[in-house]
Short mmCIF file of C-alpha atoms and ligand atoms in Angstrom, two decimals:
data_model
loop_
_atom_site.label_atom_id
_atom_site.label_comp_id
_atom_site.label_asym_id
_atom_site.label_seq_id
_atom_site.Cartn_x
_atom_site.Cartn_y
_atom_site.Cartn_z
CA UNK A 801 -14.27 21.03 4.97
CA UNK A 802 -13.90 17.28 4.53
CA UNK A 803 -16.89 15.18 5.40
CA UNK A 804 -16.71 11.43 5.44
CA UNK A 805 -19.83 11.28 3.31
CA UNK A 806 -19.06 13.31 0.19
CA UNK A 807 -16.10 14.81 -1.55
CA UNK A 808 -16.19 18.57 -1.97
CA UNK A 809 -15.90 20.16 -5.45
CA UNK A 810 -12.20 20.90 -4.97
CA UNK A 811 -11.48 17.29 -4.07
CA UNK A 812 -13.49 16.03 -7.03
CA UNK A 813 -11.61 18.37 -9.38
CA UNK A 814 -8.29 17.21 -7.93
CA UNK A 815 -9.25 13.56 -8.46
CA UNK A 816 -10.23 14.29 -12.07
CA UNK A 817 -6.88 16.03 -12.69
CA UNK A 818 -5.03 13.12 -11.11
CA UNK A 819 -6.82 10.65 -13.33
CA UNK A 820 -5.99 12.64 -16.47
CA UNK A 821 -2.36 12.96 -15.48
CA UNK A 822 -2.14 9.26 -14.69
CA UNK A 823 -3.77 8.16 -17.93
CA UNK A 824 -1.75 10.51 -20.13
CA UNK A 825 1.66 10.64 -18.49
CA UNK A 826 2.09 7.69 -16.16
CA UNK A 827 0.35 4.82 -17.94
CA UNK A 828 2.75 4.94 -20.91
CA UNK A 829 5.72 4.79 -18.52
CA UNK A 830 4.16 1.88 -16.65
CA UNK A 831 3.70 0.03 -19.92
CA UNK A 832 7.45 0.30 -20.53
CA UNK A 833 8.33 -1.31 -17.19
CA UNK A 834 10.01 -4.68 -16.86
CA UNK A 835 8.15 -7.26 -14.74
CA UNK A 836 9.79 -7.74 -11.35
CA UNK A 837 12.03 -4.67 -11.67
CA UNK A 838 11.64 -1.25 -10.09
CA UNK A 839 10.37 1.08 -12.81
CA UNK A 840 12.68 4.04 -12.13
CA UNK A 841 11.37 6.29 -14.94
CA UNK A 842 7.89 5.86 -13.45
CA UNK A 843 9.08 6.72 -9.92
CA UNK A 844 10.97 9.73 -11.29
CA UNK A 845 7.80 10.88 -13.09
CA UNK A 846 5.87 10.66 -9.81
CA UNK A 847 8.43 13.14 -8.52
CA UNK A 848 8.46 15.38 -11.58
CA UNK A 849 4.67 15.71 -11.66
CA UNK A 850 4.55 16.66 -7.99
CA UNK A 851 2.68 13.56 -6.83
CA UNK A 852 5.38 12.57 -4.35
CA UNK A 853 5.36 16.15 -3.06
CA UNK A 854 1.65 15.68 -2.31
CA UNK A 855 2.44 12.42 -0.57
CA UNK A 856 5.16 14.10 1.50
CA UNK A 857 4.11 17.70 2.17
CA UNK A 858 7.07 19.80 3.32
CA UNK A 859 6.21 20.63 6.91
CA UNK A 860 3.69 18.03 8.01
CA UNK A 861 2.66 14.44 7.35
CA UNK A 862 0.16 13.87 4.56
CA UNK A 863 -3.50 14.04 5.48
CA UNK A 864 -4.91 10.52 5.30
CA UNK A 865 -7.78 11.80 3.17
CA UNK A 866 -5.35 13.21 0.58
CA UNK A 867 -3.40 9.97 0.62
CA UNK A 868 -6.59 8.01 -0.04
CA UNK A 869 -7.74 10.27 -2.86
CA UNK A 870 -4.32 10.09 -4.47
CA UNK A 871 -4.29 6.31 -4.32
CA UNK A 872 -7.88 5.84 -5.44
CA UNK A 873 -7.45 8.20 -8.41
CA UNK A 874 -4.20 6.66 -9.59
CA UNK A 875 -5.63 3.16 -9.18
CA UNK A 876 -8.56 4.01 -11.46
CA UNK A 877 -6.14 4.56 -14.33
CA UNK A 878 -2.91 2.68 -13.66
CA UNK A 879 -2.27 0.28 -10.81
CA UNK A 880 1.50 0.23 -11.42
CA UNK A 881 1.73 4.00 -10.94
CA UNK A 882 -0.45 3.73 -7.86
CA UNK A 883 1.70 1.04 -6.34
CA UNK A 884 4.97 2.83 -7.10
CA UNK A 885 3.62 5.88 -5.28
CA UNK A 886 2.31 3.86 -2.35
CA UNK A 887 5.58 2.00 -1.87
CA UNK A 888 7.53 5.26 -1.64
CA UNK A 889 5.07 6.18 1.09
CA UNK A 890 5.20 2.92 2.99
CA UNK A 891 8.99 2.81 2.83
CA UNK A 892 9.59 6.43 3.81
CA UNK A 893 6.76 7.25 6.24
CA UNK A 894 8.63 5.65 9.15
CA UNK A 895 11.29 8.31 8.45
CA UNK A 896 8.68 11.10 8.31
CA UNK A 897 6.88 9.92 11.45
CA UNK A 898 9.76 8.65 13.58
CA UNK A 899 13.02 9.77 11.97
CA UNK A 900 15.46 12.42 13.19
CA UNK A 901 15.97 15.76 11.41
CA UNK A 902 19.26 14.40 10.08
CA UNK A 903 17.65 11.23 8.72
CA UNK A 904 14.86 13.23 7.07
CA UNK A 905 17.36 15.67 5.55
CA UNK A 906 19.45 12.79 4.19
CA UNK A 907 16.67 10.82 2.52
CA UNK A 908 13.45 12.77 2.05
CA UNK A 909 14.55 15.17 -0.73
CA UNK A 910 15.72 12.17 -2.78
CA UNK A 911 12.58 10.15 -2.07
CA UNK A 912 10.30 13.11 -2.89
CA UNK A 913 12.17 13.75 -6.15
CA UNK A 914 11.71 10.10 -7.12
CA UNK A 915 15.46 9.60 -7.28
CA UNK A 916 15.68 7.30 -4.26
CA UNK A 917 13.39 4.26 -4.03
CA UNK A 918 12.21 3.34 -0.53
CA UNK A 919 11.03 0.03 0.95
CA UNK A 920 9.47 -1.26 4.17
CA UNK A 921 11.15 -4.46 5.38
CA UNK A 922 9.10 -6.10 8.12
CA UNK A 923 8.10 -9.61 6.97
CA UNK A 924 10.34 -12.64 7.39
CA UNK A 925 10.11 -16.28 6.35
CA UNK A 926 8.79 -17.18 9.83
CA UNK A 927 7.08 -13.87 10.71
CA UNK A 928 4.33 -12.67 8.37
CA UNK A 929 1.04 -12.00 10.15
CA UNK A 930 2.78 -12.48 13.51
CA UNK A 931 5.13 -9.56 12.94
CA UNK A 932 6.31 -9.47 16.57
CA UNK A 933 7.89 -12.90 16.04
CA UNK A 934 10.52 -11.45 13.72
CA UNK A 935 14.05 -12.82 14.16
CA UNK A 936 16.38 -10.55 12.19
CA UNK A 937 19.08 -10.16 14.78
CA UNK A 938 20.80 -6.86 15.69
CA UNK A 939 23.85 -7.80 17.73
CA UNK A 940 25.99 -5.16 19.45
CA UNK A 941 29.00 -4.50 17.23
CA UNK A 942 32.21 -4.93 19.21
CA UNK A 943 34.24 -3.29 16.45
CA UNK A 944 32.21 -0.06 16.51
CA UNK A 945 32.29 2.83 18.99
CA UNK A 946 30.03 0.85 21.30
CA UNK A 947 26.81 2.28 19.92
CA UNK A 948 26.43 0.12 16.85
CA UNK A 949 24.89 -3.22 15.83
CA UNK A 950 25.33 -5.80 13.09
CA UNK A 951 22.19 -7.08 11.38
CA UNK A 952 22.01 -10.76 10.47
CA UNK A 953 19.11 -12.74 9.04
CA UNK A 954 16.48 -12.70 6.32
CA UNK A 955 13.56 -10.61 5.17
CA UNK A 956 11.12 -11.79 2.53
CA UNK A 957 8.16 -10.59 0.43
CA UNK A 958 9.62 -7.09 0.57
CA UNK A 959 8.19 -4.82 -2.10
CA UNK A 960 10.88 -3.01 -4.12
CA UNK A 961 13.56 -5.43 -2.84
CA UNK A 962 16.29 -6.01 -3.70
CA UNK A 963 16.57 -2.82 -5.77
CA UNK A 964 15.50 -0.15 -3.27
CA UNK A 965 17.93 2.60 -2.30
CA UNK A 966 16.84 2.70 1.33
CA UNK A 967 15.06 0.22 3.58
CA UNK A 968 13.16 0.66 6.82
CA UNK A 969 14.27 -2.52 8.56
CA UNK A 970 12.78 -4.00 11.72
CA UNK A 971 15.20 -6.09 13.77
CA UNK A 972 15.46 -7.63 17.21
CA UNK A 973 17.76 -5.81 19.66
CA UNK A 974 18.29 -7.01 23.20
CA UNK A 975 16.50 -9.77 25.02
CA UNK A 976 13.00 -8.28 25.40
CA UNK A 977 10.41 -10.71 24.05
CA UNK A 978 7.91 -10.12 21.23
CA UNK A 979 7.13 -6.63 20.07
CA UNK A 980 9.16 -4.98 22.87
CA UNK A 981 12.49 -6.21 21.53
CA UNK A 982 12.07 -4.71 18.06
CA UNK A 983 14.05 -1.71 16.78
CA UNK A 984 13.59 0.08 13.44
CA UNK A 985 16.67 0.98 11.40
CA UNK A 986 17.28 2.92 8.21
CA UNK A 987 19.51 0.81 6.00
CA UNK A 988 20.88 2.06 2.66
CA UNK A 989 20.50 -0.44 -0.16
CA UNK A 990 24.22 -0.43 -0.88
CA UNK A 991 25.23 -1.34 2.70
CA UNK A 992 28.07 -3.84 3.07
CA UNK A 993 26.70 -7.32 3.75
CA UNK A 994 23.24 -6.62 2.30
CA UNK A 995 22.09 -8.68 -0.66
CA UNK A 996 18.82 -10.01 -2.02
CA UNK A 997 17.00 -11.57 -4.90
CA UNK A 998 13.77 -11.04 -6.79
CA UNK A 999 10.78 -13.30 -6.27
CA UNK A 1000 8.49 -14.19 -9.16
CA UNK A 1001 5.12 -13.38 -7.62
CA UNK A 1002 1.52 -12.78 -8.69
CA UNK A 1003 2.15 -9.05 -8.55
CA UNK A 1004 3.16 -6.55 -11.20
CA UNK A 1005 5.38 -4.68 -8.76
CA UNK A 1006 8.83 -5.92 -7.70
CA UNK A 1007 9.01 -8.11 -4.60
CA UNK A 1008 12.07 -9.82 -3.23
CA UNK A 1009 14.10 -11.17 -0.36
CA UNK A 1010 16.90 -9.52 1.60
CA UNK A 1011 19.82 -11.27 3.27
CA UNK A 1012 21.69 -9.45 6.02
CA UNK A 1013 25.18 -10.76 6.61
CA UNK A 1014 26.50 -8.63 9.47
CA UNK A 1015 25.21 -5.35 8.02
CA UNK A 1016 26.62 -2.54 10.21
CA UNK A 1017 24.20 0.07 11.61
CA UNK A 1018 24.84 2.79 14.17
CA UNK A 1019 22.83 4.80 16.69
CA UNK A 1020 22.23 7.41 13.98
CA UNK A 1021 20.41 4.80 11.88
CA UNK A 1022 17.80 3.98 14.54
CA UNK A 1023 14.30 5.21 13.71
CA UNK A 1024 12.67 6.33 16.94
CA UNK A 1025 14.22 4.63 19.96
CA UNK A 1026 15.77 1.19 20.49
CA UNK A 1027 12.97 -1.19 21.43
CA UNK A 1028 10.34 1.14 19.91
CA UNK A 1029 10.40 -0.35 16.43
CA UNK A 1030 7.10 -2.21 16.59
CA UNK A 1031 5.30 1.02 17.35
CA UNK A 1032 7.11 2.67 14.39
CA UNK A 1033 5.74 -0.07 12.12
CA UNK A 1034 2.21 0.07 13.53
CA UNK A 1035 2.00 3.87 13.25
CA UNK A 1036 2.92 3.67 9.57
CA UNK A 1037 0.42 0.87 9.00
CA UNK A 1038 -2.34 2.85 10.76
CA UNK A 1039 -1.86 5.57 8.14
CA UNK A 1040 -1.46 3.25 5.18
CA UNK A 1041 -4.15 0.65 5.81
CA UNK A 1042 -7.11 2.90 4.90
CA UNK A 1043 -5.19 3.89 1.81
CA UNK A 1044 -4.80 0.25 0.76
CA UNK A 1045 -8.59 0.33 0.97
CA UNK A 1046 -8.55 3.39 -1.30
CA UNK A 1047 -6.38 1.51 -3.80
CA UNK A 1048 -8.96 -1.28 -3.70
CA UNK A 1049 -11.82 1.18 -4.19
CA UNK A 1050 -10.04 2.60 -7.23
CA UNK A 1051 -9.75 -0.89 -8.72
CA UNK A 1052 -13.39 -1.66 -7.89
CA UNK A 1053 -14.54 1.55 -9.54
CA UNK A 1054 -12.51 0.75 -12.66
CA UNK A 1055 -14.01 -2.75 -12.84
CA UNK A 1056 -17.51 -1.46 -12.23
CA UNK A 1057 -17.17 1.17 -14.98
CA UNK A 1058 -15.98 -1.51 -17.39
CA UNK A 1059 -18.89 -3.78 -16.46
CA UNK A 1060 -21.48 -1.00 -16.82
CA UNK A 1061 -20.12 -0.08 -20.24
CA UNK A 1062 -19.99 -3.69 -21.40
CA UNK A 1063 -23.48 -4.54 -20.18
CA UNK A 1064 -24.83 -1.47 -21.94
CA UNK A 1065 -23.29 -2.40 -25.28
CA UNK A 1066 -23.15 -6.16 -25.46
CA UNK A 1067 -26.27 -7.75 -26.90
CA UNK A 1068 -27.51 -11.23 -26.06
CA UNK A 1069 -30.91 -12.89 -25.99
CA UNK A 1070 -32.46 -10.08 -28.06
CA UNK A 1071 -31.23 -6.98 -26.20
CA UNK A 1072 -28.40 -5.39 -24.23
CA UNK A 1073 -27.12 -7.42 -21.29
CA UNK A 1074 -28.22 -4.70 -18.87
CA UNK A 1075 -31.86 -5.49 -19.65
CA UNK A 1076 -31.45 -8.92 -18.11
CA UNK A 1077 -32.41 -8.59 -14.49
CA UNK A 1078 -29.69 -11.02 -13.43
CA UNK A 1079 -27.17 -8.58 -14.90
CA UNK A 1080 -28.68 -5.30 -13.72
CA UNK A 1081 -29.06 -6.60 -10.18
CA UNK A 1082 -25.47 -7.75 -10.22
CA UNK A 1083 -24.34 -4.29 -11.33
CA UNK A 1084 -26.47 -2.71 -8.62
CA UNK A 1085 -24.88 -4.93 -5.99
CA UNK A 1086 -21.37 -4.12 -7.25
CA UNK A 1087 -22.13 -0.38 -7.19
CA UNK A 1088 -23.63 -0.49 -3.71
CA UNK A 1089 -20.75 -2.43 -2.19
CA UNK A 1090 -18.19 -0.17 -3.89
CA UNK A 1091 -19.92 2.91 -2.51
CA UNK A 1092 -20.00 1.38 0.98
CA UNK A 1093 -16.29 0.58 0.76
CA UNK A 1094 -15.46 4.12 -0.36
CA UNK A 1095 -17.45 5.60 2.53
CA UNK A 1096 -15.70 3.40 5.07
CA UNK A 1097 -12.31 4.41 3.64
CA UNK A 1098 -13.16 8.13 3.65
CA UNK A 1099 -14.57 7.86 7.18
CA UNK A 1100 -11.42 6.14 8.48
CA UNK A 1101 -9.23 8.73 6.76
CA UNK A 1102 -11.28 11.63 8.13
CA UNK A 1103 -11.15 10.11 11.62
CA UNK A 1104 -7.38 9.73 11.32
CA UNK A 1105 -7.02 13.37 10.26
CA UNK A 1106 -9.25 14.53 13.11
CA UNK A 1107 -7.12 12.60 15.62
CA UNK A 1108 -10.07 10.54 16.77
CA UNK A 1109 -9.51 7.53 19.04
CA UNK A 1110 -9.75 3.93 17.83
CA UNK A 1111 -7.80 4.58 14.65
CA UNK A 1112 -6.20 1.13 14.47
CA UNK A 1113 -9.63 -0.52 14.33
CA UNK A 1114 -11.11 1.98 11.89
CA UNK A 1115 -8.09 1.62 9.59
CA UNK A 1116 -8.46 -2.14 9.82
CA UNK A 1117 -12.18 -2.02 8.97
CA UNK A 1118 -11.54 0.18 5.95
CA UNK A 1119 -8.79 -2.06 4.62
CA UNK A 1120 -10.69 -5.28 5.32
CA UNK A 1121 -13.97 -4.22 3.79
CA UNK A 1122 -12.56 -2.41 0.76
CA UNK A 1123 -10.11 -5.13 -0.27
CA UNK A 1124 -12.69 -7.90 0.11
CA UNK A 1125 -15.22 -5.79 -1.80
CA UNK A 1126 -12.80 -5.08 -4.62
CA UNK A 1127 -12.13 -8.79 -5.01
CA UNK A 1128 -15.88 -9.40 -5.31
CA UNK A 1129 -16.43 -6.53 -7.74
CA UNK A 1130 -13.53 -7.43 -10.02
CA UNK A 1131 -14.58 -11.09 -10.05
CA UNK A 1132 -18.18 -10.15 -10.86
CA UNK A 1133 -16.99 -7.84 -13.65
CA UNK A 1134 -14.96 -10.70 -15.12
CA UNK A 1135 -18.04 -12.94 -15.01
CA UNK A 1136 -20.18 -10.34 -16.78
CA UNK A 1137 -17.60 -9.97 -19.53
CA UNK A 1138 -17.15 -13.69 -20.06
CA UNK A 1139 -14.10 -15.10 -21.80
CA UNK A 1140 -12.90 -11.77 -23.24
CA UNK A 1141 -11.96 -10.60 -19.72
CA UNK A 1142 -9.54 -13.50 -19.33
CA UNK A 1143 -7.55 -12.57 -22.38
CA UNK A 1144 -4.05 -11.44 -21.41
CA UNK A 1145 -3.82 -7.68 -21.55
CA UNK A 1146 -7.53 -7.05 -20.91
CA UNK A 1147 -8.13 -4.49 -18.14
CA UNK A 1148 -10.03 -7.04 -16.07
CA UNK A 1149 -7.40 -9.73 -16.50
CA UNK A 1150 -4.93 -7.20 -15.12
CA UNK A 1151 -7.21 -6.17 -12.24
CA UNK A 1152 -7.98 -9.80 -11.43
CA UNK A 1153 -4.27 -10.36 -10.79
CA UNK A 1154 -3.81 -7.04 -8.98
CA UNK A 1155 -6.75 -7.29 -6.63
CA UNK A 1156 -5.62 -10.45 -4.84
CA UNK A 1157 -2.49 -9.33 -3.01
CA UNK A 1158 -4.01 -6.40 -1.04
CA UNK A 1159 -6.11 -8.92 0.92
CA UNK A 1160 -2.80 -10.28 2.19
CA UNK A 1161 -0.27 -7.45 2.40
CA UNK A 1162 -0.11 -4.79 5.11
CA UNK A 1163 -2.00 -7.22 7.30
CA UNK A 1164 -4.13 -10.03 5.89
CA UNK A 1165 -7.91 -9.79 6.26
CA UNK A 1166 -7.64 -12.12 9.25
CA UNK A 1167 -5.18 -9.74 10.96
CA UNK A 1168 -7.58 -6.84 10.37
CA UNK A 1169 -10.38 -8.83 12.01
CA UNK A 1170 -8.09 -9.56 14.98
CA UNK A 1171 -7.35 -5.83 15.38
CA UNK A 1172 -11.05 -4.95 15.15
CA UNK A 1173 -12.05 -7.66 17.64
CA UNK A 1174 -9.36 -6.57 20.13
CA UNK A 1175 -10.78 -3.06 20.05
CA UNK A 1176 -14.26 -4.39 20.83
CA UNK A 1177 -12.98 -5.74 24.15
CA UNK A 1178 -10.64 -2.88 25.05
N1 COS B 841 -0.16 1.96 17.06
C1 COS B 841 0.77 2.08 18.03
N2 COS B 841 1.14 1.05 18.80
C2 COS B 841 0.58 -0.14 18.58
C3 COS B 841 -0.38 -0.35 17.59
C4 COS B 841 -0.76 0.77 16.81
N3 COS B 841 -1.66 0.65 15.85
N4 COS B 841 -0.77 -1.62 17.58
C5 COS B 841 -0.08 -2.23 18.56
N5 COS B 841 0.74 -1.33 19.16
C6 COS B 841 1.63 -1.57 20.29
C7 COS B 841 0.79 -2.06 21.44
O1 COS B 841 0.31 -0.98 22.22
C8 COS B 841 1.77 -2.90 22.20
O2 COS B 841 2.61 -2.07 22.98
P1 COS B 841 2.98 -2.43 24.50
O3 COS B 841 3.78 -3.71 24.42
O4 COS B 841 3.79 -1.27 24.93
O5 COS B 841 1.69 -2.60 25.21
C9 COS B 841 2.62 -3.50 21.12
O6 COS B 841 2.50 -2.64 19.99
C10 COS B 841 2.19 -4.91 20.73
O7 COS B 841 0.85 -4.89 20.36
P2 COS B 841 -0.03 -6.22 20.28
O8 COS B 841 0.08 -6.95 21.57
O9 COS B 841 -1.36 -5.85 19.78
O10 COS B 841 0.82 -7.03 19.19
P3 COS B 841 0.59 -8.46 18.57
O11 COS B 841 1.87 -9.19 18.60
O12 COS B 841 -0.61 -9.12 19.17
O13 COS B 841 0.34 -8.17 17.00
C11 COS B 841 -0.78 -7.48 15.02
C12 COS B 841 -0.54 -7.30 16.52
C13 COS B 841 -1.35 -8.83 14.64
C14 COS B 841 -1.79 -6.40 14.72
C15 COS B 841 0.54 -7.22 14.24
O14 COS B 841 1.44 -8.29 14.40
C16 COS B 841 0.31 -6.99 12.77
O15 COS B 841 -0.09 -5.88 12.36
N6 COS B 841 0.55 -8.02 11.94
C17 COS B 841 0.50 -7.86 10.50
C18 COS B 841 1.80 -7.39 10.02
C19 COS B 841 1.71 -6.75 8.70
O16 COS B 841 0.85 -5.92 8.43
N7 COS B 841 2.64 -7.11 7.85
C20 COS B 841 2.71 -6.58 6.55
C21 COS B 841 3.94 -5.80 6.37
S1 COS B 841 3.84 -4.61 5.12
S2 COS B 841 3.43 -5.59 3.51
#
């Protein structure tokens, strides 16, 4: 039985196994990756070691709690492996949640095996936080059988672009304004008219742009129903937002462990750093906030799994609090280490770069506050 307040022995053992696997098998593969490129051997290893099978159980969607424990455990040991796993999930969960049997049969075995790389293409140059303002245009295709469209426009800040094998693409069909005019499509990466380029970002995982120049899509490529694409996106984000929090908790725990170890060993002013009250109180604050973030993440995941109401707000709270906390904890750990933490290649230098983006992606902290506030007045 999962409680939001403590992990059971089985869950703790699973997390320990995941951490060992990640440290021993995945970290070396991550180290061999090329900045800005999809690390295909790493994605394949996620498949070979059964991690993608845990992310995509055969007959049902993943439990949010399992998703969070996966992400937190991987993040403790190797953020690149964590992110590669998460991006398969974000890219392919619209197919799991809203796709047809044919779409699932076409793509899921490849995604689960780590042979096909998935991506979630929502953001545009003029539509980031205001996702319903997206402009990628799906125009009826006169050359098709009458049930097709051609996609034209731009996507940007798309993780795994432009190298992904399949994209979940959100485009505007028809005249309905805002979120009501959005349709989700499954678009293979090798589609005619689809191109893109990498962006050099503060992020160790690949991010890029996509240009759609009349990319043909048919009725069989629609995820869900025409006009229902915004809901497809929001359902996926409801599941993934607590797990971004779990990623952040994993990073915070890694930073805290490093800080505790360092303060126990490093001597200054006649004793170990931990004997300075300024240091021990800082560590206590970091530990307390990390624990609070973990509890909020587990509680949101457990509520999601129990089908409780108000999931959008609980997911938003978990993501908001955990990502902001992780930023604080990593920064404090850097401060406690001093200059050595800023040296390129140091764990904290890496985490300091990694921890920033989750406060922006999958809904910036300000978007999470908007979602939470809306729920207060519902
Ligand atoms: N689940 C299901 N449906 C949802 C939903 C959810 N969590 N949230 C909203 N919807 C539905 C609403 O019910 C509404 O449907 P109706 O028009 O039928 O009433 C519709 O979607 C629009 O909702 P809302 O009016 O709340 O939309 P807004 O334009 O105000 O935008 C936010 C809402 C800000 C929450 C949305 O634009 C957002 O999440 N932005 C961030 C985008 C993001 O995360 N980008 C990152 C991409 S991945 S790196």
